[in-house]
Amino acid sequence: MKAPSVSPSRKKHLLLDGYHPLPGVPDEMVDAAGNPRPIWRDFIAALEDLGPEELSKRFARADQYLRDAGVYYRVYDKVGANEREWPLSHVPLLIDEAEWADISTGLTQRADLFEQIVADIYGDNRLVAQGLLPPGLVASSPEYLRPLAGVKPAGGHFLHFCAFELGRGPDGGWWVLGDRMQAPSGAGFALENRVATTRALSDIYGEMHVHRLAGFFRRFRDALVEAAGDPDGRVAILTPGPLNETYYEHAYIARYLGIMLLEGEDLTVSEGRLMVRTVAGLKPVSVLWRRLDAAFADPLELNAASRIGTPGLAQAVRQGSVAVVNALGSGILETRALLAFLPRISRALRGEDLALPSIATWWCGQEKERDHVIANLDRMMVGPALSTRLAFEDEGRTVLGSSLEPGEREALVRRLYGEGEKFVGQEAVTLSTTPVHVNGWLEPRPAVLRVHLARTPQGWIVMPGGFARVGETQDGAAIAMQRGGHAADVWVVSKEAVSRDTLLPGAGDDFRRRTPGSLPSRAAENLTWLGRYVERAEDTVRVLRAYHVRLAETDDPALPLLAEVRNFMEPLGVDMDAAIPVGLLGTIDSAIYSAGQIRDRFSPDGWLALRDLSRTLHKFAGTVEPGDDATRAMTVLLRKIAGFSGLLNENMYRFTGWRFLEIGRRLERAMQIARTLGRVTRDDAPDGALDMMLEIGDSVMTHRRQYTVRSGRRTVVDLLALDPLNPRSVLFQLERLKYEIDHLPNAGGHGLSEPAKEVWRLHTGLATREAADLSPEALEQIAWDVGGLYEKISQAYFG
């Protein structure tokens, strides 16, 4: 076919000129002969039909989805740890179904091989005895965990969830750059990549027969549940916590699969069994999908400096009471030097060559291999033999021979001769490139494909695509996420229609409604404080609005009523001279923090509403003026708080977690109303204080309907302290607290729990009183007593 006539600017956007690639065409778009791959031709044609302007709008839509969903990646730099918005590379990497089948076959073989290797390392050590694996590589590796030697994992398998880093070679074939067996990440981000990319390219996605990801996760979830076996057993994901770089993914996967997300402090070992601390007491965990490095999992036997593990976990593993995904100690398989021995090991253990070769690797602890590395240093990357990072990502420890100055080269050669066992040489790689959208054009960038495999009772399954890392620049070293790299979706494209897999059961499948899982104590505490912080913020905003309404009317901050509000609020950390006090900002930030600790239990809509509230508040800070401007701002904030609370109230499943959230709200409201009511009903309270109290308590209209007289001390106290039908009254809060606490698990065993006894005492004491009995001192005491109720709840359920 003759190439069409295309203007130079048009060529830059098309990237393809007939069947002949233009300079700079991404390698992934052409085959080994330089011809365009058919799936890319159709895809680029579809992008062309959209045009640059429409394409930019669509990609902006994908970015907006990721921002709204709160997808982030934590970056560690000189400043510290910072949340970075998820860096999506909008153009997916396309792979033909037939080519993917070859990749899947090769990686399944590799996963089986690694299972045999790790079983031997922690078992009979025949590989070392037969000279197939140097003993020094095993013994000196920090990933070799001696306390686990000789331990056979529960269920019989060491590996359950693996990932492999792949690059495409100059001949168009794939080779393995690295193996991820410790706690591989990326699977959850792959799901978010898919959602965001299809938001932008839904029409193209629908036409190209792209394999879905949900089936992979459904089968792995079912395998985990089946592995739990015992009906009383539980499946959980173990995370290092919110400060981990991939914590968002941990929470997302837990929510997506319906699995508990736990931190090390949530777990304990009792009588050799791993248990989770819940509000209903200790409950067994049978399967633990760990997302932290194995050495940090048990400070008692592995790394004593760990503050994120669970003492005794290794003992529970030895006793076979818990299956760990992947087994503790499997991180040794990521050792870079191991790649040098895989071909021989594969032939010895399986009688076959590797279907997908590794990047060429030589361990310098052997004379012949060391000499080869030195002789070919200009095309070698030399780095630590025991490193578990990819060579081009191991900045500062791995060097490219051709980039060395003469003195540096001589020093490296001396080290290779003197301590060669510490080094490996690897052939310098030129990563294949994939297209990225840059300022309206498609440009080539280096890419690495990460493929995930999961074990099921039927064998390994391979995620059909999902995740690729793409460089920020042409520099292959800039592909790491910590160095500015981006993430792209991976589409495995079929010629035929593909099944529309979901996590939902089929139309004819039997089902059993499961009761919600036990609530970890830490999650319950964070839910309680989330409720308290949101309610505290609402109360503060109501006080601020009432204050600024009056300030706008008088423009005199020295007015006795306004001075009284300042004197009341400032000891609570709320500076009334600022339209948006720092104390209010801190309360919302605390709510965000508490919600962030329980992202797995928080709906995306709820998180979006809370973040929107936070963004609005911070936008007002420094721009809103006291008086009328602040009054309008407070009204906006009240609407947003009400929207967030309404989402939780209408959409959150009424399980134990919701009860703790509700308890937090009711505790805080009861304390705030009682404390403020006590202040404004003093004999020396300034004029207008009672009317302001009705406004703060959102009960002005109710008071007018209920009482035929003007507001007075007794009517205000009756309405805001004793009316059981007023959702703002103290008695109403105690009614709700009594109901919710009565339905909590009985932490005390038989009879009423201590919190239940206390709330019944408080409720009865208030319900039997008259408005005339409730002096300011009595109201203040009620506020203190409600605070004491929280302490009893904490002791019973959060300890």
PDB file of C-alpha atoms in Angstrom, residues 218-315:
ATOM      1  CA  ARG A 218     -12.955 -12.910  41.857  1.00  0.00           C
ATOM      2  CA  ARG A 219     -11.102 -16.202  41.447  1.00  0.00           C
ATOM      3  CA  PHE A 220      -8.295 -15.136  43.786  1.00  0.00           C
ATOM      4  CA  ARG A 221     -10.768 -13.914  46.412  1.00  0.00           C
ATOM      5  CA  ASP A 222     -12.585 -17.237  46.223  1.00  0.00           C
ATOM      6  CA  ALA A 223      -9.253 -19.054  46.593  1.00  0.00           C
ATOM      7  CA  LEU A 224      -8.420 -17.050  49.726  1.00  0.00           C
ATOM      8  CA  VAL A 225     -11.822 -17.744  51.267  1.00  0.00           C
ATOM      9  CA  GLU A 226     -11.492 -21.437  50.455  1.00  0.00           C
ATOM     10  CA  ALA A 227      -8.009 -21.503  51.980  1.00  0.00           C
ATOM     11  CA  ALA A 228      -9.446 -20.140  55.238  1.00  0.00           C
ATOM     12  CA  GLY A 229     -11.326 -23.422  55.547  1.00  0.00           C
ATOM     13  CA  ASP A 230     -12.582 -23.065  59.108  1.00  0.00           C
ATOM     14  CA  PRO A 231     -15.953 -21.241  59.113  1.00  0.00           C
ATOM     15  CA  ASP A 232     -14.670 -19.260  62.080  1.00  0.00           C
ATOM     16  CA  GLY A 233     -11.483 -18.325  60.259  1.00  0.00           C
ATOM     17  CA  ARG A 234     -10.971 -14.971  58.579  1.00  0.00           C
ATOM     18  CA  VAL A 235      -9.093 -13.590  55.599  1.00  0.00           C
ATOM     19  CA  ALA A 236      -7.269 -10.306  56.148  1.00  0.00           C
ATOM     20  CA  ILE A 237      -4.802  -8.011  54.407  1.00  0.00           C
ATOM     21  CA  LEU A 238      -1.863  -6.885  56.552  1.00  0.00           C
ATOM     22  CA  THR A 239      -0.703  -3.352  55.743  1.00  0.00           C
ATOM     23  CA  PRO A 240       2.218  -1.352  57.154  1.00  0.00           C
ATOM     24  CA  GLY A 241      -0.258   1.508  57.609  1.00  0.00           C
ATOM     25  CA  PRO A 242      -1.268   4.826  56.029  1.00  0.00           C
ATOM     26  CA  LEU A 243       2.318   6.091  55.747  1.00  0.00           C
ATOM     27  CA  ASN A 244       3.257   3.305  53.342  1.00  0.00           C
ATOM     28  CA  GLU A 245       3.748   4.402  49.741  1.00  0.00           C
ATOM     29  CA  THR A 246       1.024   2.078  48.415  1.00  0.00           C
ATOM     30  CA  TYR A 247      -1.444   2.251  51.313  1.00  0.00           C
ATOM     31  CA  TYR A 248      -4.195   3.518  49.035  1.00  0.00           C
ATOM     32  CA  GLU A 249      -3.967   0.272  47.090  1.00  0.00           C
ATOM     33  CA  HIS A 250      -4.144  -1.835  50.262  1.00  0.00           C
ATOM     34  CA  ALA A 251      -7.364  -0.097  51.309  1.00  0.00           C
ATOM     35  CA  TYR A 252      -8.797  -0.240  47.808  1.00  0.00           C
ATOM     36  CA  ILE A 253      -8.197  -3.971  47.400  1.00  0.00           C
ATOM     37  CA  ALA A 254      -9.624  -4.684  50.850  1.00  0.00           C
ATOM     38  CA  ARG A 255     -12.788  -2.746  50.021  1.00  0.00           C
ATOM     39  CA  TYR A 256     -13.027  -4.241  46.521  1.00  0.00           C
ATOM     40  CA  LEU A 257     -12.728  -7.829  47.735  1.00  0.00           C
ATOM     41  CA  GLY A 258     -14.580  -7.388  51.029  1.00  0.00           C
ATOM     42  CA  ILE A 259     -11.563  -8.403  53.151  1.00  0.00           C
ATOM     43  CA  MET A 260     -10.481  -6.948  56.492  1.00  0.00           C
ATOM     44  CA  LEU A 261      -7.551  -4.521  56.333  1.00  0.00           C
ATOM     45  CA  LEU A 262      -5.369  -4.816  59.420  1.00  0.00           C
ATOM     46  CA  GLU A 263      -2.201  -3.318  60.837  1.00  0.00           C
ATOM     47  CA  GLY A 264       0.248  -5.212  63.006  1.00  0.00           C
ATOM     48  CA  GLU A 265      -1.171  -3.732  66.201  1.00  0.00           C
ATOM     49  CA  ASP A 266      -4.612  -5.143  65.333  1.00  0.00           C
ATOM     50  CA  LEU A 267      -3.230  -8.664  65.662  1.00  0.00           C
ATOM     51  CA  THR A 268      -1.969 -10.797  68.498  1.00  0.00           C
ATOM     52  CA  VAL A 269      -0.952 -14.415  68.892  1.00  0.00           C
ATOM     53  CA  SER A 270      -2.803 -16.429  71.504  1.00  0.00           C
ATOM     54  CA  GLU A 271      -2.016 -20.093  72.151  1.00  0.00           C
ATOM     55  CA  GLY A 272      -0.179 -20.298  68.846  1.00  0.00           C
ATOM     56  CA  ARG A 273      -3.048 -18.878  66.792  1.00  0.00           C
ATOM     57  CA  LEU A 274      -3.157 -15.515  65.064  1.00  0.00           C
ATOM     58  CA  MET A 275      -6.034 -13.429  66.381  1.00  0.00           C
ATOM     59  CA  VAL A 276      -7.484 -10.024  65.490  1.00  0.00           C
ATOM     60  CA  ARG A 277      -8.555  -7.670  68.249  1.00  0.00           C
ATOM     61  CA  THR A 278     -12.178  -6.814  67.582  1.00  0.00           C
ATOM     62  CA  VAL A 279     -14.924  -5.086  69.496  1.00  0.00           C
ATOM     63  CA  ALA A 280     -16.357  -8.581  70.113  1.00  0.00           C
ATOM     64  CA  GLY A 281     -13.072  -9.897  71.512  1.00  0.00           C
ATOM     65  CA  LEU A 282     -10.251 -11.899  69.902  1.00  0.00           C
ATOM     66  CA  LYS A 283     -11.188 -13.649  66.657  1.00  0.00           C
ATOM     67  CA  PRO A 284      -8.976 -16.042  64.629  1.00  0.00           C
ATOM     68  CA  VAL A 285      -7.355 -15.111  61.310  1.00  0.00           C
ATOM     69  CA  SER A 286      -6.702 -18.086  59.032  1.00  0.00           C
ATOM     70  CA  VAL A 287      -5.310 -16.376  55.912  1.00  0.00           C
ATOM     71  CA  LEU A 288      -3.131 -13.279  56.013  1.00  0.00           C
ATOM     72  CA  TRP A 289      -2.285 -11.491  52.761  1.00  0.00           C
ATOM     73  CA  ARG A 290       0.717  -9.493  53.872  1.00  0.00           C
ATOM     74  CA  ARG A 291       1.645  -6.224  52.169  1.00  0.00           C
ATOM     75  CA  LEU A 292       4.742  -5.508  54.228  1.00  0.00           C
ATOM     76  CA  ASP A 293       8.231  -6.950  53.992  1.00  0.00           C
ATOM     77  CA  ALA A 294       8.518 -10.230  55.863  1.00  0.00           C
ATOM     78  CA  ALA A 295      11.331  -9.124  58.190  1.00  0.00           C
ATOM     79  CA  PHE A 296       9.041  -6.463  59.691  1.00  0.00           C
ATOM     80  CA  ALA A 297       6.185  -8.903  60.298  1.00  0.00           C
ATOM     81  CA  ASP A 298       7.437 -10.179  63.654  1.00  0.00           C
ATOM     82  CA  PRO A 299       9.628  -7.998  65.902  1.00  0.00           C
ATOM     83  CA  LEU A 300      10.017 -10.881  68.333  1.00  0.00           C
ATOM     84  CA  GLU A 301      11.878 -13.245  65.977  1.00  0.00           C
ATOM     85  CA  LEU A 302      12.726 -11.333  62.809  1.00  0.00           C
ATOM     86  CA  ASN A 303      13.464  -7.591  63.007  1.00  0.00           C
ATOM     87  CA  ALA A 304      13.442  -6.310  66.573  1.00  0.00           C
ATOM     88  CA  ALA A 305      13.296  -2.696  65.359  1.00  0.00           C
ATOM     89  CA  SER A 306       9.939  -3.215  63.644  1.00  0.00           C
ATOM     90  CA  ARG A 307       7.017  -1.227  65.005  1.00  0.00           C
ATOM     91  CA  ILE A 308       4.540  -2.439  62.402  1.00  0.00           C
ATOM     92  CA  GLY A 309       4.581  -6.194  62.971  1.00  0.00           C
ATOM     93  CA  THR A 310       2.951  -8.673  65.301  1.00  0.00           C
ATOM     94  CA  PRO A 311       5.036 -10.447  67.964  1.00  0.00           C
ATOM     95  CA  GLY A 312       4.638 -14.202  67.675  1.00  0.00           C
ATOM     96  CA  LEU A 313       3.531 -14.303  64.032  1.00  0.00           C
ATOM     97  CA  ALA A 314       6.460 -16.547  63.075  1.00  0.00           C
ATOM     98  CA  GLN A 315       5.425 -19.000  65.794  1.00  0.00           C
TER      99      GLN A 315
END
